[in-house]
Amino acid sequence: MSSFKSKPLIVFLHGWGTGTSSKRWNWALKLCGENQINAISPDFPGFGYSKGSKYHCKTQNMDDHDGPVDLIFSILSNYSENEIYLVGFSWGGGIALKALERNQSMFIKCFLFMPSIDPALLNASKITIPIKILWVK
């Protein structure tokens, strides 16, 4: 049986809003666990069980020092042996894109559900890994 560190890891990123936290992904985390798939869903600062003030939901604040993108890389530094997949909803989708812009070499693929990001503040040409986007009108 392979160890946790050598298996793929799915990282679920929550959106922004009242009552939002990693709990929004409980259904997906449960499904992953039942199928022996490694998955995590961190709470961003000020959400769920995370300390600190709620972060601004603007694109220009996602990449701040100690902001949401820094948190992702801090957590993922413990998973360097894993193939990592990002899944982001709304604000979490924007954070996923900014993480890819900063260092896409850590990730295999990215799945976005209605990502929220200001396109003018994203250098999308830097991102070359596969991204799947679901948008519901």
Short mmCIF file of N, CA and C in Angstrom, two decimals:
data_model
loop_
_atom_site.label_atom_id
_atom_site.label_comp_id
_atom_site.label_asym_id
_atom_site.label_seq_id
_atom_site.Cartn_x
_atom_site.Cartn_y
_atom_site.Cartn_z
N MET A 1 0.85 -1.19 0.00
CA MET A 1 0.00 0.00 0.00
C MET A 1 0.89 1.25 0.00
N SER A 2 0.60 2.19 -0.88
CA SER A 2 1.42 3.40 -0.97
C SER A 2 1.10 4.36 0.17
N SER A 3 2.06 5.18 0.54
CA SER A 3 1.87 6.12 1.63
C SER A 3 1.09 7.34 1.14
N PHE A 4 0.58 8.10 2.11
CA PHE A 4 -0.17 9.31 1.81
C PHE A 4 0.66 10.26 0.95
N LYS A 5 1.95 10.37 1.28
CA LYS A 5 2.82 11.33 0.60
C LYS A 5 3.03 11.02 -0.87
N SER A 6 2.87 9.76 -1.27
CA SER A 6 3.14 9.43 -2.67
C SER A 6 1.87 9.38 -3.52
N LYS A 7 0.72 9.56 -2.88
CA LYS A 7 -0.55 9.51 -3.62
C LYS A 7 -0.98 10.91 -4.05
N PRO A 8 -1.78 11.00 -5.10
CA PRO A 8 -2.29 12.32 -5.52
C PRO A 8 -3.08 12.98 -4.38
N LEU A 9 -3.10 14.30 -4.41
CA LEU A 9 -3.79 15.09 -3.40
C LEU A 9 -4.70 16.09 -4.11
N ILE A 10 -5.97 16.15 -3.67
CA ILE A 10 -6.90 17.15 -4.18
C ILE A 10 -7.07 18.22 -3.11
N VAL A 11 -6.89 19.48 -3.51
CA VAL A 11 -7.02 20.61 -2.59
C VAL A 11 -8.26 21.40 -2.99
N PHE A 12 -9.26 21.42 -2.11
CA PHE A 12 -10.52 22.13 -2.34
C PHE A 12 -10.46 23.50 -1.69
N LEU A 13 -10.74 24.56 -2.47
CA LEU A 13 -10.67 25.94 -1.98
C LEU A 13 -12.06 26.56 -1.97
N HIS A 14 -12.47 27.02 -0.79
CA HIS A 14 -13.82 27.58 -0.63
C HIS A 14 -13.94 29.00 -1.16
N GLY A 15 -15.18 29.45 -1.29
CA GLY A 15 -15.47 30.80 -1.75
C GLY A 15 -15.46 31.79 -0.60
N TRP A 16 -15.98 32.99 -0.87
CA TRP A 16 -16.01 34.07 0.10
C TRP A 16 -17.46 34.41 0.39
N GLY A 17 -17.78 34.70 1.64
CA GLY A 17 -19.13 35.11 2.00
C GLY A 17 -19.47 34.70 3.43
N THR A 18 -20.61 35.14 3.89
CA THR A 18 -21.05 34.83 5.24
C THR A 18 -21.23 33.33 5.40
N GLY A 19 -20.64 32.78 6.43
CA GLY A 19 -20.78 31.36 6.73
C GLY A 19 -19.97 30.43 5.84
N THR A 20 -19.14 31.00 4.98
CA THR A 20 -18.34 30.19 4.08
C THR A 20 -17.11 29.67 4.81
N SER A 21 -16.77 28.43 4.54
CA SER A 21 -15.56 27.82 5.08
C SER A 21 -15.29 26.52 4.34
N SER A 22 -14.30 25.81 4.80
CA SER A 22 -13.98 24.52 4.19
C SER A 22 -15.13 23.53 4.34
N LYS A 23 -16.05 23.79 5.26
CA LYS A 23 -17.21 22.89 5.44
C LYS A 23 -18.05 22.77 4.17
N ARG A 24 -17.97 23.76 3.30
CA ARG A 24 -18.70 23.70 2.03
C ARG A 24 -18.28 22.50 1.20
N TRP A 25 -17.07 22.01 1.46
CA TRP A 25 -16.53 20.88 0.70
C TRP A 25 -16.67 19.55 1.44
N ASN A 26 -17.39 19.50 2.57
CA ASN A 26 -17.51 18.25 3.34
C ASN A 26 -18.01 17.09 2.48
N TRP A 27 -18.97 17.36 1.61
CA TRP A 27 -19.51 16.29 0.75
C TRP A 27 -18.41 15.71 -0.14
N ALA A 28 -17.54 16.56 -0.68
CA ALA A 28 -16.47 16.10 -1.57
C ALA A 28 -15.37 15.39 -0.77
N LEU A 29 -15.05 15.92 0.41
CA LEU A 29 -14.03 15.29 1.25
C LEU A 29 -14.48 13.90 1.68
N LYS A 30 -15.77 13.77 2.00
CA LYS A 30 -16.31 12.46 2.38
C LYS A 30 -16.22 11.49 1.21
N LEU A 31 -16.61 11.93 0.05
CA LEU A 31 -16.55 11.09 -1.15
C LEU A 31 -15.11 10.67 -1.45
N CYS A 32 -14.18 11.60 -1.32
CA CYS A 32 -12.76 11.27 -1.54
C CYS A 32 -12.30 10.22 -0.53
N GLY A 33 -12.64 10.43 0.73
CA GLY A 33 -12.25 9.48 1.77
C GLY A 33 -12.79 8.09 1.53
N GLU A 34 -14.06 8.01 1.12
CA GLU A 34 -14.68 6.72 0.84
C GLU A 34 -13.99 5.99 -0.32
N ASN A 35 -13.33 6.76 -1.18
CA ASN A 35 -12.65 6.17 -2.34
C ASN A 35 -11.13 6.20 -2.21
N GLN A 36 -10.65 6.37 -0.98
CA GLN A 36 -9.22 6.37 -0.66
C GLN A 36 -8.43 7.38 -1.49
N ILE A 37 -9.02 8.56 -1.68
CA ILE A 37 -8.37 9.66 -2.38
C ILE A 37 -7.97 10.70 -1.34
N ASN A 38 -6.73 11.12 -1.35
CA ASN A 38 -6.26 12.15 -0.42
C ASN A 38 -6.85 13.50 -0.79
N ALA A 39 -7.42 14.19 0.20
CA ALA A 39 -8.01 15.50 -0.06
C ALA A 39 -7.95 16.35 1.20
N ILE A 40 -7.76 17.65 0.98
CA ILE A 40 -7.78 18.62 2.08
C ILE A 40 -8.56 19.84 1.63
N SER A 41 -9.06 20.59 2.61
CA SER A 41 -9.74 21.86 2.33
C SER A 41 -9.43 22.83 3.46
N PRO A 42 -8.48 23.72 3.24
CA PRO A 42 -8.12 24.66 4.31
C PRO A 42 -9.14 25.79 4.45
N ASP A 43 -9.22 26.31 5.66
CA ASP A 43 -10.00 27.53 5.90
C ASP A 43 -9.06 28.72 5.71
N PHE A 44 -9.49 29.67 4.90
CA PHE A 44 -8.69 30.87 4.71
C PHE A 44 -8.82 31.77 5.94
N PRO A 45 -7.87 32.71 6.15
CA PRO A 45 -7.91 33.57 7.32
C PRO A 45 -9.28 34.22 7.53
N GLY A 46 -9.79 34.07 8.77
CA GLY A 46 -11.09 34.65 9.12
C GLY A 46 -12.29 33.79 8.76
N PHE A 47 -12.08 32.63 8.20
CA PHE A 47 -13.17 31.73 7.81
C PHE A 47 -13.06 30.44 8.61
N GLY A 48 -14.21 29.84 8.92
CA GLY A 48 -14.21 28.56 9.62
C GLY A 48 -13.42 28.61 10.91
N TYR A 49 -12.45 27.71 11.06
CA TYR A 49 -11.65 27.63 12.28
C TYR A 49 -10.33 28.39 12.17
N SER A 50 -10.12 29.11 11.08
CA SER A 50 -8.88 29.84 10.88
C SER A 50 -8.90 31.16 11.63
N LYS A 51 -7.77 31.48 12.25
CA LYS A 51 -7.64 32.74 12.98
C LYS A 51 -7.45 33.89 12.00
N GLY A 52 -7.61 35.09 12.51
CA GLY A 52 -7.36 36.27 11.70
C GLY A 52 -8.63 36.91 11.18
N SER A 53 -8.45 38.01 10.50
CA SER A 53 -9.57 38.75 9.92
C SER A 53 -9.90 38.18 8.55
N LYS A 54 -11.16 38.29 8.18
CA LYS A 54 -11.56 37.87 6.84
C LYS A 54 -10.79 38.66 5.82
N TYR A 55 -10.34 37.97 4.83
CA TYR A 55 -9.57 38.61 3.78
C TYR A 55 -10.50 39.29 2.80
N HIS A 56 -10.02 40.37 2.20
CA HIS A 56 -10.81 41.06 1.18
C HIS A 56 -11.01 40.12 0.01
N CYS A 57 -12.17 40.19 -0.61
CA CYS A 57 -12.46 39.26 -1.70
C CYS A 57 -12.04 39.82 -3.06
N LYS A 58 -11.12 40.75 -3.06
CA LYS A 58 -10.68 41.34 -4.31
C LYS A 58 -9.43 40.64 -4.82
N THR A 59 -9.31 40.56 -6.14
CA THR A 59 -8.17 39.90 -6.76
C THR A 59 -6.85 40.48 -6.27
N GLN A 60 -6.77 41.79 -6.13
CA GLN A 60 -5.51 42.41 -5.76
C GLN A 60 -5.07 42.04 -4.35
N ASN A 61 -5.94 41.48 -3.52
CA ASN A 61 -5.58 41.08 -2.16
C ASN A 61 -5.25 39.60 -2.02
N MET A 62 -5.53 38.79 -3.03
CA MET A 62 -5.30 37.34 -2.94
C MET A 62 -3.83 37.01 -2.76
N ASP A 63 -2.96 37.82 -3.35
CA ASP A 63 -1.53 37.53 -3.36
C ASP A 63 -0.76 38.33 -2.31
N ASP A 64 -1.47 38.95 -1.36
CA ASP A 64 -0.81 39.71 -0.30
C ASP A 64 0.08 38.81 0.55
N HIS A 65 1.08 39.41 1.20
CA HIS A 65 1.91 38.67 2.15
C HIS A 65 1.02 38.08 3.24
N ASP A 66 1.16 36.79 3.50
CA ASP A 66 0.35 36.04 4.47
C ASP A 66 -1.12 35.96 4.08
N GLY A 67 -1.41 36.21 2.82
CA GLY A 67 -2.79 36.12 2.33
C GLY A 67 -3.13 34.71 1.87
N PRO A 68 -4.25 34.57 1.19
CA PRO A 68 -4.73 33.24 0.79
C PRO A 68 -3.76 32.42 -0.06
N VAL A 69 -3.09 33.06 -1.02
CA VAL A 69 -2.16 32.30 -1.87
C VAL A 69 -0.96 31.84 -1.06
N ASP A 70 -0.45 32.70 -0.18
CA ASP A 70 0.66 32.30 0.70
C ASP A 70 0.25 31.12 1.58
N LEU A 71 -0.98 31.14 2.08
CA LEU A 71 -1.48 30.04 2.91
C LEU A 71 -1.45 28.73 2.14
N ILE A 72 -1.89 28.75 0.89
CA ILE A 72 -1.90 27.54 0.07
C ILE A 72 -0.49 26.98 -0.05
N PHE A 73 0.48 27.83 -0.38
CA PHE A 73 1.85 27.35 -0.55
C PHE A 73 2.47 26.90 0.77
N SER A 74 2.09 27.54 1.86
CA SER A 74 2.59 27.12 3.17
C SER A 74 2.09 25.70 3.49
N ILE A 75 0.82 25.47 3.27
CA ILE A 75 0.25 24.14 3.53
C ILE A 75 0.85 23.10 2.59
N LEU A 76 0.95 23.45 1.32
CA LEU A 76 1.40 22.47 0.32
C LEU A 76 2.90 22.17 0.40
N SER A 77 3.64 22.96 1.16
CA SER A 77 5.06 22.66 1.32
C SER A 77 5.25 21.30 2.01
N ASN A 78 4.22 20.82 2.70
CA ASN A 78 4.25 19.52 3.35
C ASN A 78 3.91 18.37 2.41
N TYR A 79 3.54 18.68 1.18
CA TYR A 79 3.07 17.66 0.23
C TYR A 79 3.87 17.68 -1.07
N SER A 80 5.15 17.94 -0.99
CA SER A 80 5.95 18.07 -2.20
C SER A 80 6.06 16.78 -3.01
N GLU A 81 5.81 15.64 -2.38
CA GLU A 81 5.90 14.36 -3.10
C GLU A 81 4.60 13.99 -3.80
N ASN A 82 3.54 14.70 -3.54
CA ASN A 82 2.24 14.38 -4.11
C ASN A 82 2.02 15.05 -5.45
N GLU A 83 1.22 14.41 -6.31
CA GLU A 83 0.65 15.10 -7.47
C GLU A 83 -0.52 15.89 -6.91
N ILE A 84 -0.57 17.19 -7.18
CA ILE A 84 -1.58 18.04 -6.54
C ILE A 84 -2.54 18.59 -7.59
N TYR A 85 -3.83 18.46 -7.28
CA TYR A 85 -4.91 18.98 -8.10
C TYR A 85 -5.62 20.07 -7.30
N LEU A 86 -5.90 21.20 -7.94
CA LEU A 86 -6.63 22.29 -7.28
C LEU A 86 -8.08 22.29 -7.74
N VAL A 87 -8.99 22.50 -6.80
CA VAL A 87 -10.41 22.66 -7.10
C VAL A 87 -10.87 23.91 -6.36
N GLY A 88 -11.35 24.91 -7.09
CA GLY A 88 -11.75 26.16 -6.45
C GLY A 88 -13.14 26.59 -6.85
N PHE A 89 -13.88 27.08 -5.86
CA PHE A 89 -15.22 27.63 -6.10
C PHE A 89 -15.19 29.13 -5.85
N SER A 90 -15.70 29.90 -6.82
CA SER A 90 -15.84 31.35 -6.70
C SER A 90 -14.50 31.99 -6.32
N TRP A 91 -14.43 32.62 -5.14
CA TRP A 91 -13.21 33.26 -4.67
C TRP A 91 -12.07 32.26 -4.61
N GLY A 92 -12.36 31.03 -4.19
CA GLY A 92 -11.35 29.97 -4.16
C GLY A 92 -10.82 29.65 -5.55
N GLY A 93 -11.66 29.81 -6.57
CA GLY A 93 -11.21 29.64 -7.94
C GLY A 93 -10.22 30.71 -8.35
N GLY A 94 -10.48 31.93 -7.93
CA GLY A 94 -9.55 33.03 -8.19
C GLY A 94 -8.22 32.81 -7.48
N ILE A 95 -8.29 32.32 -6.26
CA ILE A 95 -7.07 32.01 -5.50
C ILE A 95 -6.29 30.90 -6.20
N ALA A 96 -7.00 29.90 -6.70
CA ALA A 96 -6.33 28.82 -7.44
C ALA A 96 -5.60 29.38 -8.65
N LEU A 97 -6.22 30.27 -9.39
CA LEU A 97 -5.57 30.86 -10.56
C LEU A 97 -4.34 31.68 -10.18
N LYS A 98 -4.43 32.44 -9.09
CA LYS A 98 -3.27 33.21 -8.64
C LYS A 98 -2.15 32.29 -8.16
N ALA A 99 -2.50 31.15 -7.56
CA ALA A 99 -1.49 30.17 -7.15
C ALA A 99 -0.79 29.59 -8.38
N LEU A 100 -1.57 29.30 -9.42
CA LEU A 100 -0.99 28.79 -10.66
C LEU A 100 -0.08 29.83 -11.30
N GLU A 101 -0.51 31.07 -11.27
CA GLU A 101 0.30 32.15 -11.84
C GLU A 101 1.65 32.25 -11.12
N ARG A 102 1.63 32.04 -9.81
CA ARG A 102 2.86 32.15 -9.03
C ARG A 102 3.79 30.94 -9.24
N ASN A 103 3.23 29.71 -9.19
CA ASN A 103 4.08 28.52 -9.30
C ASN A 103 3.26 27.32 -9.77
N GLN A 104 3.01 27.25 -11.05
CA GLN A 104 2.18 26.16 -11.57
C GLN A 104 2.88 24.81 -11.56
N SER A 105 4.19 24.79 -11.39
CA SER A 105 4.92 23.52 -11.44
C SER A 105 4.52 22.56 -10.32
N MET A 106 3.88 23.06 -9.28
CA MET A 106 3.44 22.20 -8.17
C MET A 106 2.18 21.41 -8.50
N PHE A 107 1.47 21.81 -9.55
CA PHE A 107 0.13 21.30 -9.77
C PHE A 107 0.02 20.50 -11.07
N ILE A 108 -0.92 19.54 -11.09
CA ILE A 108 -1.16 18.70 -12.25
C ILE A 108 -2.29 19.29 -13.11
N LYS A 109 -3.42 19.60 -12.46
CA LYS A 109 -4.59 20.17 -13.13
C LYS A 109 -5.33 21.07 -12.16
N CYS A 110 -6.25 21.85 -12.72
CA CYS A 110 -7.06 22.76 -11.91
C CYS A 110 -8.50 22.70 -12.41
N PHE A 111 -9.42 22.61 -11.47
CA PHE A 111 -10.85 22.59 -11.78
C PHE A 111 -11.51 23.77 -11.08
N LEU A 112 -12.20 24.62 -11.84
CA LEU A 112 -12.78 25.84 -11.30
C LEU A 112 -14.29 25.85 -11.49
N PHE A 113 -15.00 26.22 -10.44
CA PHE A 113 -16.45 26.37 -10.49
C PHE A 113 -16.77 27.85 -10.30
N MET A 114 -17.21 28.49 -11.36
CA MET A 114 -17.56 29.90 -11.36
C MET A 114 -16.48 30.75 -10.67
N PRO A 115 -15.25 30.73 -11.19
CA PRO A 115 -14.15 31.45 -10.53
C PRO A 115 -14.38 32.96 -10.53
N SER A 116 -14.00 33.57 -9.43
CA SER A 116 -14.14 35.02 -9.27
C SER A 116 -12.76 35.64 -9.25
N ILE A 117 -12.44 36.37 -10.32
CA ILE A 117 -11.13 37.01 -10.41
C ILE A 117 -11.22 38.15 -11.42
N ASP A 118 -10.45 39.19 -11.19
CA ASP A 118 -10.37 40.30 -12.13
C ASP A 118 -9.35 39.92 -13.20
N PRO A 119 -9.79 39.68 -14.44
CA PRO A 119 -8.85 39.23 -15.49
C PRO A 119 -7.71 40.21 -15.73
N ALA A 120 -7.93 41.48 -15.45
CA ALA A 120 -6.88 42.48 -15.66
C ALA A 120 -5.71 42.29 -14.69
N LEU A 121 -5.96 41.58 -13.57
CA LEU A 121 -4.93 41.38 -12.56
C LEU A 121 -4.37 39.96 -12.57
N LEU A 122 -4.60 39.24 -13.66
CA LEU A 122 -4.11 37.87 -13.80
C LEU A 122 -3.29 37.76 -15.09
N ASN A 123 -2.09 37.26 -14.98
CA ASN A 123 -1.28 37.03 -16.16
C ASN A 123 -1.53 35.59 -16.62
N ALA A 124 -2.65 35.39 -17.29
CA ALA A 124 -3.09 34.05 -17.70
C ALA A 124 -2.13 33.40 -18.68
N SER A 125 -1.35 34.18 -19.40
CA SER A 125 -0.42 33.60 -20.37
C SER A 125 0.68 32.79 -19.68
N LYS A 126 0.90 33.01 -18.37
CA LYS A 126 1.89 32.25 -17.62
C LYS A 126 1.40 30.85 -17.26
N ILE A 127 0.09 30.63 -17.36
CA ILE A 127 -0.50 29.36 -16.92
C ILE A 127 -0.64 28.43 -18.12
N THR A 128 0.02 27.29 -18.03
CA THR A 128 -0.01 26.35 -19.15
C THR A 128 -0.56 24.98 -18.79
N ILE A 129 -0.84 24.72 -17.51
CA ILE A 129 -1.38 23.41 -17.14
C ILE A 129 -2.88 23.37 -17.48
N PRO A 130 -3.44 22.16 -17.63
CA PRO A 130 -4.87 22.05 -17.96
C PRO A 130 -5.77 22.63 -16.87
N ILE A 131 -6.75 23.42 -17.31
CA ILE A 131 -7.75 23.99 -16.41
C ILE A 131 -9.12 23.68 -16.99
N LYS A 132 -10.00 23.16 -16.15
CA LYS A 132 -11.40 22.90 -16.54
C LYS A 132 -12.26 23.90 -15.78
N ILE A 133 -13.14 24.58 -16.50
CA ILE A 133 -13.99 25.60 -15.87
C ILE A 133 -15.45 25.22 -16.05
N LEU A 134 -16.21 25.26 -14.96
CA LEU A 134 -17.65 25.05 -15.01
C LEU A 134 -18.31 26.37 -14.63
N TRP A 135 -19.17 26.85 -15.50
CA TRP A 135 -19.87 28.11 -15.23
C TRP A 135 -21.36 27.85 -15.38
N VAL A 136 -22.11 28.20 -14.37
CA VAL A 136 -23.56 28.00 -14.38
C VAL A 136 -24.22 29.36 -14.40
N LYS A 137 -25.11 29.55 -15.36
CA LYS A 137 -25.79 30.83 -15.47
C LYS A 137 -27.11 30.79 -14.75
#
